[in-house]
N, CA and C atoms as an extended XYZ file, in Angstrom:
492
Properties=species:S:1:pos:R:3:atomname:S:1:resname:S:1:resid:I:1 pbc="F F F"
N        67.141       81.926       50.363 N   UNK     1
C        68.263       82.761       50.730 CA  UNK     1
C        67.772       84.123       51.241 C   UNK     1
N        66.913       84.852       50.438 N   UNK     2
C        66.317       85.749       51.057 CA  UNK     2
C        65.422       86.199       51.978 C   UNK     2
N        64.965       84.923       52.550 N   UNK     3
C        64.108       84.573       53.928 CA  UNK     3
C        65.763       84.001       54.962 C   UNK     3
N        66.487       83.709       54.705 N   UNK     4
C        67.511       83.502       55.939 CA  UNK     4
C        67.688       84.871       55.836 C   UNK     4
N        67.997       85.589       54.995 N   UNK     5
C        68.912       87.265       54.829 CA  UNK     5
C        67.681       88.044       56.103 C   UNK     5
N        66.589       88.289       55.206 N   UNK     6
C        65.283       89.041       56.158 CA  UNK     6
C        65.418       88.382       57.913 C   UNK     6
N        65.509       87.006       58.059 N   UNK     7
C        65.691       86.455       59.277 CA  UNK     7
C        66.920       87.159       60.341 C   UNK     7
N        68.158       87.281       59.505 N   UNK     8
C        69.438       87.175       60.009 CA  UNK     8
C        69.200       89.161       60.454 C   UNK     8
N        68.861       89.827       59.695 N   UNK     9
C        68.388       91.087       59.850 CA  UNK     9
C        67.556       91.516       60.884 C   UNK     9
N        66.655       90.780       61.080 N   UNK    10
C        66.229       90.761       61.986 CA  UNK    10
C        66.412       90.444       63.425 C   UNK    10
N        67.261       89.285       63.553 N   UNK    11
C        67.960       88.867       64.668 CA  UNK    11
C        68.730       90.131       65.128 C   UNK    11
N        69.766       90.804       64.451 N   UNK    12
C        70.725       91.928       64.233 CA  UNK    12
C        69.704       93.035       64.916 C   UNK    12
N        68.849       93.213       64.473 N   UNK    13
C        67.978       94.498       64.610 CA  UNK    13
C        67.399       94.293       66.438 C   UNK    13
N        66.958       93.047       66.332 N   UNK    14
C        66.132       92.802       67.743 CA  UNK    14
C        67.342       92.678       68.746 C   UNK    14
N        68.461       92.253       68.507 N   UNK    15
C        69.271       91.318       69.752 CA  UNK    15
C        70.586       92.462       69.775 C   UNK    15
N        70.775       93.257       68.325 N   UNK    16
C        71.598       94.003       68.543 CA  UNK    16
C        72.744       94.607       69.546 C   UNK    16
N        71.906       95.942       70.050 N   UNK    17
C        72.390       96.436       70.865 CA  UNK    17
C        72.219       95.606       72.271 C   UNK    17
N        71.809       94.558       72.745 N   UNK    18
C        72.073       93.599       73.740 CA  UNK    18
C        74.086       92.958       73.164 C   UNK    18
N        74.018       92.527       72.069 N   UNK    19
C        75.056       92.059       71.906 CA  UNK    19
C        76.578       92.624       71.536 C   UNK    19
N        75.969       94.163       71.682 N   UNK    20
C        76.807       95.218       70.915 CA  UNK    20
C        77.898       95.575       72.409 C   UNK    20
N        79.414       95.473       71.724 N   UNK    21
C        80.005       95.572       73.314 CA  UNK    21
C        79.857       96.725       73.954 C   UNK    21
N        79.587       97.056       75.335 N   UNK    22
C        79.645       98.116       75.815 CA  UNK    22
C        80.805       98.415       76.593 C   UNK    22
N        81.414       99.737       76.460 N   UNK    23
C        81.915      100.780       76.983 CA  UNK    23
C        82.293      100.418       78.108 C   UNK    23
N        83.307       99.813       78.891 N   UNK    24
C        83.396       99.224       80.613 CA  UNK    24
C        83.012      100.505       81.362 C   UNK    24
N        82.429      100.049       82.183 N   UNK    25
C        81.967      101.065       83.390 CA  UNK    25
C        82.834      101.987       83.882 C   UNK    25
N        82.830      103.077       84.530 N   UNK    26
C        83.831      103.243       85.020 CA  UNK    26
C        84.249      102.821       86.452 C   UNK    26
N        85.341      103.078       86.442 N   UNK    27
C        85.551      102.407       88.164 CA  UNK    27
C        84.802      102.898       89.295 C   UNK    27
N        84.552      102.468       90.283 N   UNK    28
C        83.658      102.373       91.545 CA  UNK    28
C        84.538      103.495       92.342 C   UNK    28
N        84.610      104.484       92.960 N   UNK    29
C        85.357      105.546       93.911 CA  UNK    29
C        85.603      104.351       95.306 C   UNK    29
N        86.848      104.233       95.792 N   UNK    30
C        86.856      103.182       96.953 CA  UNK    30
C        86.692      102.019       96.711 C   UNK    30
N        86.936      101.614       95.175 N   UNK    31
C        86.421       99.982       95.117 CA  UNK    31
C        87.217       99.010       95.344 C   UNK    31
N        88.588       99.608       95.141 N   UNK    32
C        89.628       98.288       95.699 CA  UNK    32
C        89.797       97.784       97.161 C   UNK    32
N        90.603       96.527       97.151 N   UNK    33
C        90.855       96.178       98.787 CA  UNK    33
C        91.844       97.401       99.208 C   UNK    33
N        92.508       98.234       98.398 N   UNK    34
C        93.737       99.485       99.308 CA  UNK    34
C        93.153      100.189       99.264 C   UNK    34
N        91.854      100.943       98.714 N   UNK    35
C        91.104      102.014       99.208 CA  UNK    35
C        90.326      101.666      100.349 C   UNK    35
N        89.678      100.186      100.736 N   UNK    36
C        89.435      100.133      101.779 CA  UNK    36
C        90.169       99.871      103.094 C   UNK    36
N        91.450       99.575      102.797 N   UNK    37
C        92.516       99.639      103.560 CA  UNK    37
C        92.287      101.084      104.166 C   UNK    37
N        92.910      102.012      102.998 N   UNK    38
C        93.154      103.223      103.825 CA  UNK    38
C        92.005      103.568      104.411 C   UNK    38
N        90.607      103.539      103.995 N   UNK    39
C        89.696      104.084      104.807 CA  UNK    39
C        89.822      103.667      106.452 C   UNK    39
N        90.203      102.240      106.326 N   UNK    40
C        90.036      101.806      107.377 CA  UNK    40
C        91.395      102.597      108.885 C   UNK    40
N        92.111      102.601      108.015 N   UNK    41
C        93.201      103.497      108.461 CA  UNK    41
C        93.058      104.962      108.891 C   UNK    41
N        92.479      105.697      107.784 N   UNK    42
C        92.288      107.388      108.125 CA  UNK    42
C        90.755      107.206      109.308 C   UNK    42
N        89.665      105.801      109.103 N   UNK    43
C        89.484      105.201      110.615 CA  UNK    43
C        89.773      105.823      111.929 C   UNK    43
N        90.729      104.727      112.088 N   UNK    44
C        91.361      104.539      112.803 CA  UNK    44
C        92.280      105.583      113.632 C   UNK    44
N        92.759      106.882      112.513 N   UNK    45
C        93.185      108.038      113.175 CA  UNK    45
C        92.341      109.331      113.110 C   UNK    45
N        91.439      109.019      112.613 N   UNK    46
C        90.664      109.597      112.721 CA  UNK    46
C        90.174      109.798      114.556 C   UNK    46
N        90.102      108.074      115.000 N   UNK    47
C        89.703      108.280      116.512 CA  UNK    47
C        90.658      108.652      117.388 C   UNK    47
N        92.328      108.210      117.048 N   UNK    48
C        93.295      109.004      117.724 CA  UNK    48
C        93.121      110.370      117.747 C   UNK    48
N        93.274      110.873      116.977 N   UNK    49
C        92.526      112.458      116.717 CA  UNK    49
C        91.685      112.836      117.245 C   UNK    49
N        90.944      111.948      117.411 N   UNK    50
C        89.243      112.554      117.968 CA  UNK    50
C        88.763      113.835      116.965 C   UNK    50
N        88.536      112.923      116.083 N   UNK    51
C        88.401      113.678      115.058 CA  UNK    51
C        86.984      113.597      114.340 C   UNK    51
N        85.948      114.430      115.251 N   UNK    52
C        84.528      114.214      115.176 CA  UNK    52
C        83.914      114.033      113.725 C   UNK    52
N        83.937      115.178      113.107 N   UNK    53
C        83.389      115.057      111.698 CA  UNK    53
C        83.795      113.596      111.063 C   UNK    53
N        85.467      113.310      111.166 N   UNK    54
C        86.182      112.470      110.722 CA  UNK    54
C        85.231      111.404      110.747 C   UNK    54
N        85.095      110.948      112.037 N   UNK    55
C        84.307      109.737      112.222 CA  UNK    55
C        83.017      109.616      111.528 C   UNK    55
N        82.061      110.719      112.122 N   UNK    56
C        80.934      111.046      111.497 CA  UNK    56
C        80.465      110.303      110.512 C   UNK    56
N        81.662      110.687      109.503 N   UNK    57
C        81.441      110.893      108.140 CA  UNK    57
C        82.149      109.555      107.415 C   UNK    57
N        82.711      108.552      108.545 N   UNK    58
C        82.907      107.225      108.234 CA  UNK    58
C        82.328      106.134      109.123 C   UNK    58
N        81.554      106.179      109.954 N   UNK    59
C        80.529      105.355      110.927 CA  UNK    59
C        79.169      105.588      110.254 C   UNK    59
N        78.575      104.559      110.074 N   UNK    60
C        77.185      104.110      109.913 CA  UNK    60
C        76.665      104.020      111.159 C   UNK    60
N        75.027      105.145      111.064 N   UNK    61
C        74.497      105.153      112.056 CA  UNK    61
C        73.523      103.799      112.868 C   UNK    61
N        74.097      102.623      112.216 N   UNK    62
C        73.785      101.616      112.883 CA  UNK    62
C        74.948      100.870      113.195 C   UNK    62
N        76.381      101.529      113.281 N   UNK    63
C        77.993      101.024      113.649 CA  UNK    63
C        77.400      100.149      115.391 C   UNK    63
N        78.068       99.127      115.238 N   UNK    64
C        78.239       98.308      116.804 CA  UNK    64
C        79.664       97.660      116.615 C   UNK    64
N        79.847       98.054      118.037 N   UNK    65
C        81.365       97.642      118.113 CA  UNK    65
C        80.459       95.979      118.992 C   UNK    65
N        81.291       94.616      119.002 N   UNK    66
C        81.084       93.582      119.251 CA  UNK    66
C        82.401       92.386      119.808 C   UNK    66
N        82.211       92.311      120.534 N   UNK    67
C        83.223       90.851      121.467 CA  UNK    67
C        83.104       89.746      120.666 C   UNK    67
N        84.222       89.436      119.966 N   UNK    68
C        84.321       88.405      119.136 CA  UNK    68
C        83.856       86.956      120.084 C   UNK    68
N        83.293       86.698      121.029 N   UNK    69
C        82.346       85.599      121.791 CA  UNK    69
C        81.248       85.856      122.188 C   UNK    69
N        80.958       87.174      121.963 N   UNK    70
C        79.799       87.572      122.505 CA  UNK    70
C        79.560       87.452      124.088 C   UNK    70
N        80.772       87.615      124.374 N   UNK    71
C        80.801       87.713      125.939 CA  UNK    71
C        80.187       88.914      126.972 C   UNK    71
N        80.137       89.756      125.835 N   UNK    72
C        79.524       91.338      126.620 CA  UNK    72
C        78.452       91.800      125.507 C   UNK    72
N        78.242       92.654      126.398 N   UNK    73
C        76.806       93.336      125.330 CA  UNK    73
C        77.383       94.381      124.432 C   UNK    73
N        76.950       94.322      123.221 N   UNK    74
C        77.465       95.211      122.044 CA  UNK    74
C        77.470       96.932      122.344 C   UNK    74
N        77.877       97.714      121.622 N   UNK    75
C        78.399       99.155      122.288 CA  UNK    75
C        78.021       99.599      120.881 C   UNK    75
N        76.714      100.185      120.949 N   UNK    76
C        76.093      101.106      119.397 CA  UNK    76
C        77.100      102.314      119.446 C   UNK    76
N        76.389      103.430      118.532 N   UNK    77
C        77.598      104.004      117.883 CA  UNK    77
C        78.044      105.302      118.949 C   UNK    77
N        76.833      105.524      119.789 N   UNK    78
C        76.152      106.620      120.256 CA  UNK    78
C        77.635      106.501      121.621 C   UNK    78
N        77.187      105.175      121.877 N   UNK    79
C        78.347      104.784      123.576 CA  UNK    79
C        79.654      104.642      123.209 C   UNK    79
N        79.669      104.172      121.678 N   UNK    80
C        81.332      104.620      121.506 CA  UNK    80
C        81.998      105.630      120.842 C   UNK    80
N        80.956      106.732      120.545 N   UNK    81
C        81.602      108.389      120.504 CA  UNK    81
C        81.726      108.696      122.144 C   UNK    81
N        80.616      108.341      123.024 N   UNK    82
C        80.795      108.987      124.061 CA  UNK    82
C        81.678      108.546      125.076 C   UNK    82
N        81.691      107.394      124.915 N   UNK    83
C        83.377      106.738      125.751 CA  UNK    83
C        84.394      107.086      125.192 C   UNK    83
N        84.985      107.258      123.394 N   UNK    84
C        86.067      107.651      123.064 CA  UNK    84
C        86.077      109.301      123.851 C   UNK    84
N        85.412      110.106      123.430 N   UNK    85
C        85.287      111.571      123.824 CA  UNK    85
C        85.606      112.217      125.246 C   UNK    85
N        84.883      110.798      125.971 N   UNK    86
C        84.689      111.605      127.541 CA  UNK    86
C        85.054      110.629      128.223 C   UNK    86
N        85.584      109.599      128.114 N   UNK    87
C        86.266      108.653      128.946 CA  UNK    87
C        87.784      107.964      128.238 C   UNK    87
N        88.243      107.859      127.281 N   UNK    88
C        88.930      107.078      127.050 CA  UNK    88
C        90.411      108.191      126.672 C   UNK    88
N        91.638      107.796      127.098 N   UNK    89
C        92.670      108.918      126.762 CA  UNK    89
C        93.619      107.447      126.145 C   UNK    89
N        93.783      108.283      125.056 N   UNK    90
C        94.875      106.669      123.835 CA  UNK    90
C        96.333      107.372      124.274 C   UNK    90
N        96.571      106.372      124.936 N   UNK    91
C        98.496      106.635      124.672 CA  UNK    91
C        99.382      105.972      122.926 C   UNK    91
N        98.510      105.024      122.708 N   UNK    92
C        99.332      103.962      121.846 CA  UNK    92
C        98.380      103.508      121.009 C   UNK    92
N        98.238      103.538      119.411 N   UNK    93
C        97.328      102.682      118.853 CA  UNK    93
C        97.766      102.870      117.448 C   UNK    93
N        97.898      101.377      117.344 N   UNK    94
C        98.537      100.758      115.686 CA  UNK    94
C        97.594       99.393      115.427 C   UNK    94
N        97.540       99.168      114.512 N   UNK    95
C        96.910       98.471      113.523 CA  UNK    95
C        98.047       98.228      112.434 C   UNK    95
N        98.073       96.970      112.339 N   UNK    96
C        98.963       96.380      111.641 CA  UNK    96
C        98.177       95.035      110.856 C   UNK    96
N        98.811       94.232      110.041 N   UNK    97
C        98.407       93.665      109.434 CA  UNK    97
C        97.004       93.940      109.046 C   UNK    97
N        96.293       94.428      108.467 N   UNK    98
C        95.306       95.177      107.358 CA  UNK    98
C        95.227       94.102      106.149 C   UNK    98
N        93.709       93.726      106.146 N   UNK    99
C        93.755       93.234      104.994 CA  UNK    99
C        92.584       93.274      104.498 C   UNK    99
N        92.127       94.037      103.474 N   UNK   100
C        90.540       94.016      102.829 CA  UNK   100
C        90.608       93.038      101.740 C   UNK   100
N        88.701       92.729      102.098 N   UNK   101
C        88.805       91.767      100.785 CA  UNK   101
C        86.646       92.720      100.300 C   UNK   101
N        86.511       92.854       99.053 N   UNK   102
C        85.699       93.362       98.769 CA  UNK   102
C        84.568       92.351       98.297 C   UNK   102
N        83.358       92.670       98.773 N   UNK   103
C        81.741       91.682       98.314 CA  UNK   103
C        80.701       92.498       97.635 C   UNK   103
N        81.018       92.719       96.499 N   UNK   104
C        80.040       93.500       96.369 CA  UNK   104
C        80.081       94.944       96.790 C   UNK   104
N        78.919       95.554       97.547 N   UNK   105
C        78.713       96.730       98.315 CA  UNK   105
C        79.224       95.933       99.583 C   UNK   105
N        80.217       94.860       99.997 N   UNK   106
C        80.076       94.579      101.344 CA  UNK   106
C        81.552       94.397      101.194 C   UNK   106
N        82.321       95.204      102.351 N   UNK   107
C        83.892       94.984      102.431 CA  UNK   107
C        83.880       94.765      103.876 C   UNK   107
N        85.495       93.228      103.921 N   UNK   108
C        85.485       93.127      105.334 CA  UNK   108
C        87.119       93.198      105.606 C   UNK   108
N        87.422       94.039      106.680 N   UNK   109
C        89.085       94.545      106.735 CA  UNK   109
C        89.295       94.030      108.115 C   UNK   109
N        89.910       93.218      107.973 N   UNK   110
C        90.936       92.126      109.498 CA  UNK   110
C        91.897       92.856      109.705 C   UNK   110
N        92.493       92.702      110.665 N   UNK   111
C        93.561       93.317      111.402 CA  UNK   111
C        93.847       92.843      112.619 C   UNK   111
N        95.301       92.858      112.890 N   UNK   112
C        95.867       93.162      114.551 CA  UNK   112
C        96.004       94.796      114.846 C   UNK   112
N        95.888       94.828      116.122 N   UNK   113
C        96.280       95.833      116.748 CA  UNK   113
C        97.129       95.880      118.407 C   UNK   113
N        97.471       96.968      118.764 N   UNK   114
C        97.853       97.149      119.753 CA  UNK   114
C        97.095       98.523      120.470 C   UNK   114
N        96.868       98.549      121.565 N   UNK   115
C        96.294       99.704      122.099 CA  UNK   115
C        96.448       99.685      123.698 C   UNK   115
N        96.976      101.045      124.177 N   UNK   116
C        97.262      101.265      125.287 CA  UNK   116
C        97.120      102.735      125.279 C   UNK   116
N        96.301      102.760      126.810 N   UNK   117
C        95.786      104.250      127.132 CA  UNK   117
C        94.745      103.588      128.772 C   UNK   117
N        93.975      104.859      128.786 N   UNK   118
C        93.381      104.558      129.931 CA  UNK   118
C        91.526      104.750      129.925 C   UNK   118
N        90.755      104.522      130.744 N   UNK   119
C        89.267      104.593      130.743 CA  UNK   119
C        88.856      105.405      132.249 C   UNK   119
N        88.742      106.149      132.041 N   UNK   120
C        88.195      107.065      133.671 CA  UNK   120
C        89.598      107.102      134.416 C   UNK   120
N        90.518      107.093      134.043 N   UNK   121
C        92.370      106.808      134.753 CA  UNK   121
C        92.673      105.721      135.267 C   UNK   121
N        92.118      104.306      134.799 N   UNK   122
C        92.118      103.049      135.215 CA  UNK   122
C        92.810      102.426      133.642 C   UNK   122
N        94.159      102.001      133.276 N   UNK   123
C        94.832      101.421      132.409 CA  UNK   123
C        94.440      100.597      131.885 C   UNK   123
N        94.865      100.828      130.411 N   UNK   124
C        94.748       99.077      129.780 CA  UNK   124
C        95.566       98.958      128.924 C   UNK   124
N        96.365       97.881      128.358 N   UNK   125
C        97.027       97.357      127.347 CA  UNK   125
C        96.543       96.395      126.969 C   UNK   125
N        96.418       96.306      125.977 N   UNK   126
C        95.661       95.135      124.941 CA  UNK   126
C        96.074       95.293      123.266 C   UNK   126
N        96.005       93.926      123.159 N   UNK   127
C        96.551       93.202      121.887 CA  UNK   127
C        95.609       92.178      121.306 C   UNK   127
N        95.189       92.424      120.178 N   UNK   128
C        94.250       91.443      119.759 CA  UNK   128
C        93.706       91.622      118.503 C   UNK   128
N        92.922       91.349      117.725 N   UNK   129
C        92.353       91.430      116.160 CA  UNK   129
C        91.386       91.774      116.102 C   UNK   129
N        90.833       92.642      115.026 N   UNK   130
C        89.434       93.120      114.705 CA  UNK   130
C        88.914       92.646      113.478 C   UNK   130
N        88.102       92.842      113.130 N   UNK   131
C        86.898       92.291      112.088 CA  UNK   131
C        86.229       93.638      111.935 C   UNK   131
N        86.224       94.273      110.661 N   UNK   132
C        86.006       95.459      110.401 CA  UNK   132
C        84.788       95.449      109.113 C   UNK   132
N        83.518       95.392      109.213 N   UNK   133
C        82.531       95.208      108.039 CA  UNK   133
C        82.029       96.631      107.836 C   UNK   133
N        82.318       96.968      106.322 N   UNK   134
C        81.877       98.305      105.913 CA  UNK   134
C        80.502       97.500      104.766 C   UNK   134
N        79.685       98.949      104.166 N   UNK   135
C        78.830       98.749      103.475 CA  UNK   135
C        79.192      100.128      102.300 C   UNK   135
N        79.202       99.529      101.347 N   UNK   136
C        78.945      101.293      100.512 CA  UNK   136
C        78.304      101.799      100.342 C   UNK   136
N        77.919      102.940       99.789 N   UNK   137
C        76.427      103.382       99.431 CA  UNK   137
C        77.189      104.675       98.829 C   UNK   137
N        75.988      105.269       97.974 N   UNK   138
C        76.285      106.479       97.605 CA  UNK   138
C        77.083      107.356       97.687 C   UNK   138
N        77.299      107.476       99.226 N   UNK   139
C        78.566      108.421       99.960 CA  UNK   139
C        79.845      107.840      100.300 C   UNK   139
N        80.061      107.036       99.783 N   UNK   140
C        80.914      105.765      100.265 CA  UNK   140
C        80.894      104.596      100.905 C   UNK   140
N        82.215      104.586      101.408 N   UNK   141
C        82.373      103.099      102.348 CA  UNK   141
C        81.822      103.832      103.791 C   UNK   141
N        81.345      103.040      104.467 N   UNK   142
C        80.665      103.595      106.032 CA  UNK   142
C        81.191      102.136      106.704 C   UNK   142
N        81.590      102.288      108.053 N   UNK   143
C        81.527      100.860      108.976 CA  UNK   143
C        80.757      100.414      109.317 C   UNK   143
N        79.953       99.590      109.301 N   UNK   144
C        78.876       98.934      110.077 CA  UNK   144
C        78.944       98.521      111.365 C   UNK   144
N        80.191       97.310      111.286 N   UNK   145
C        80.399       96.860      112.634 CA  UNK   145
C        82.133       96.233      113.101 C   UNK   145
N        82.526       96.649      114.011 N   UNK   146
C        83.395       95.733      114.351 CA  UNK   146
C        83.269       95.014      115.525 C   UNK   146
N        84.297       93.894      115.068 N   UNK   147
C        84.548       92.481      116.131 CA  UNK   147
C        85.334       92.813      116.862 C   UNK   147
N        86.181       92.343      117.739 N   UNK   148
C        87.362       92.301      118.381 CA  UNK   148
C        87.515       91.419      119.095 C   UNK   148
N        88.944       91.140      119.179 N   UNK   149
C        89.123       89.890      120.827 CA  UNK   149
C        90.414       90.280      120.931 C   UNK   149
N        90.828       90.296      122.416 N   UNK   150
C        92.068       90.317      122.869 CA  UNK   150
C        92.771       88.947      122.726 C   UNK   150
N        94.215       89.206      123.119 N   UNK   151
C        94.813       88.084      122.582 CA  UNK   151
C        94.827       87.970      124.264 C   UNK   151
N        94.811       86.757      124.708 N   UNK   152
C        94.496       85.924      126.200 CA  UNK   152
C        95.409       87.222      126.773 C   UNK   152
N        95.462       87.265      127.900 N   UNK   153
C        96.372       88.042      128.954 CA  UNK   153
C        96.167       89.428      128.660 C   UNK   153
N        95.963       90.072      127.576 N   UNK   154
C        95.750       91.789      127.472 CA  UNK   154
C        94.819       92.126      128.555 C   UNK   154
N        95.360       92.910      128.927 N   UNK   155
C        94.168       93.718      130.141 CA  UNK   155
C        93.777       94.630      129.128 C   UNK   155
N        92.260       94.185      128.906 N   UNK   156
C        91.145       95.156      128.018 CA  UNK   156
C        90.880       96.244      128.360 C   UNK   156
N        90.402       97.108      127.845 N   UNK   157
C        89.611       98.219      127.933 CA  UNK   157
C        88.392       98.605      129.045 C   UNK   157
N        87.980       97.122      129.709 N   UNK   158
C        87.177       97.590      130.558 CA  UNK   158
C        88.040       96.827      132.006 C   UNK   158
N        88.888       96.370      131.667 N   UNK   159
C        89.733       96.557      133.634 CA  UNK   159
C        89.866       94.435      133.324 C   UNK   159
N        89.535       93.837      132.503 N   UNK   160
C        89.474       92.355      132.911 CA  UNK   160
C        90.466       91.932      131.914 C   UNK   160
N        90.711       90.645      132.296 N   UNK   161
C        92.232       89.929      131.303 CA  UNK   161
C        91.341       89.141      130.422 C   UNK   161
N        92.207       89.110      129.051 N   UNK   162
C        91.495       88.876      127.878 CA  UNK   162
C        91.465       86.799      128.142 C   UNK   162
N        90.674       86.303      127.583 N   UNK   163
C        90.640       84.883      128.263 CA  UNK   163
C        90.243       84.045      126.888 C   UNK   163
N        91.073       82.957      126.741 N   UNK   164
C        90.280       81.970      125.534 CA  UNK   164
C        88.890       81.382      125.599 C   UNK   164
């Protein structure tokens, strides 16, 4: 009895604090799918705004915007500050249906949108869905990359009709 007791004491002593409940963490800053919602949102007007820091400070300096077929060559982060800034004037831009789902440090936020405005004074209206992949880190949620495709017939952003 007193060799199980010394045993059982010991187990207690060694495995203890492994088995001892701990304290839940506290919550993650931005960890739900509606905090990444809104990020994706204050996003989003952030670029209506042209709202430099704004962006800044939510684009990852390896952000690529990408053609959901890979029909064109990808647009790093550098060509799409400098096309929003110095070429592109937004008349119209909503994002609707929003939906995050969280992985870890890896969140991915779908959406429709609508967008109409112009590129050098040459029009476009377009309608179509994005694919929005953030990463967290220390400072937060950052974007990595988005997808997009027009829905067939939108005249895109660069002058051509969106095509299946």
């Amino acid at each position: 009895m007193k060799t199980i007791l010394v045993g059982l004491l010991f187990v207690i002593a060694a495995f203890g604090p492994a088995l001892a409940q701990k304290s839940p963490a506290a919550p993650v800053v931005g960890s739900q799918p509606a905090d990444l919602e809104r990020i994706s949102r204050d996003w989003m007007d952030a670029m209506v705004k042209h709202d430099k820091a704004k962006l800044e400070s939510l684009m990852a300096p390896e952000y690529a915007l990408k053609n959901w077929d890979n029909s064109k060559q990808f647009i790093e982060r550098k060509a799409w500050l400098d096309g929003l800034f110095n070429h592109i004037k937004i008349d119209k831009f909503e994002q609707k249906a929003i939906s995050a789902n969280i992985y870890g440090d890896v969140g991915v936020v779908t959406s429709k949108y609508i967008w109409i405005g112009s590129v050098d004074g040459r029009p476009f209206d377009s309608k179509g869905y994005i694919t929005d992949v953030f990463r967290r880190g220390p400072d937060g949620w950052k974007v990595v990359s988005r997808t997009s495709g027009g829905i067939p017939g939108s005249k895109l952003i660069d002058g051509t009709l969106s095509v299946w």
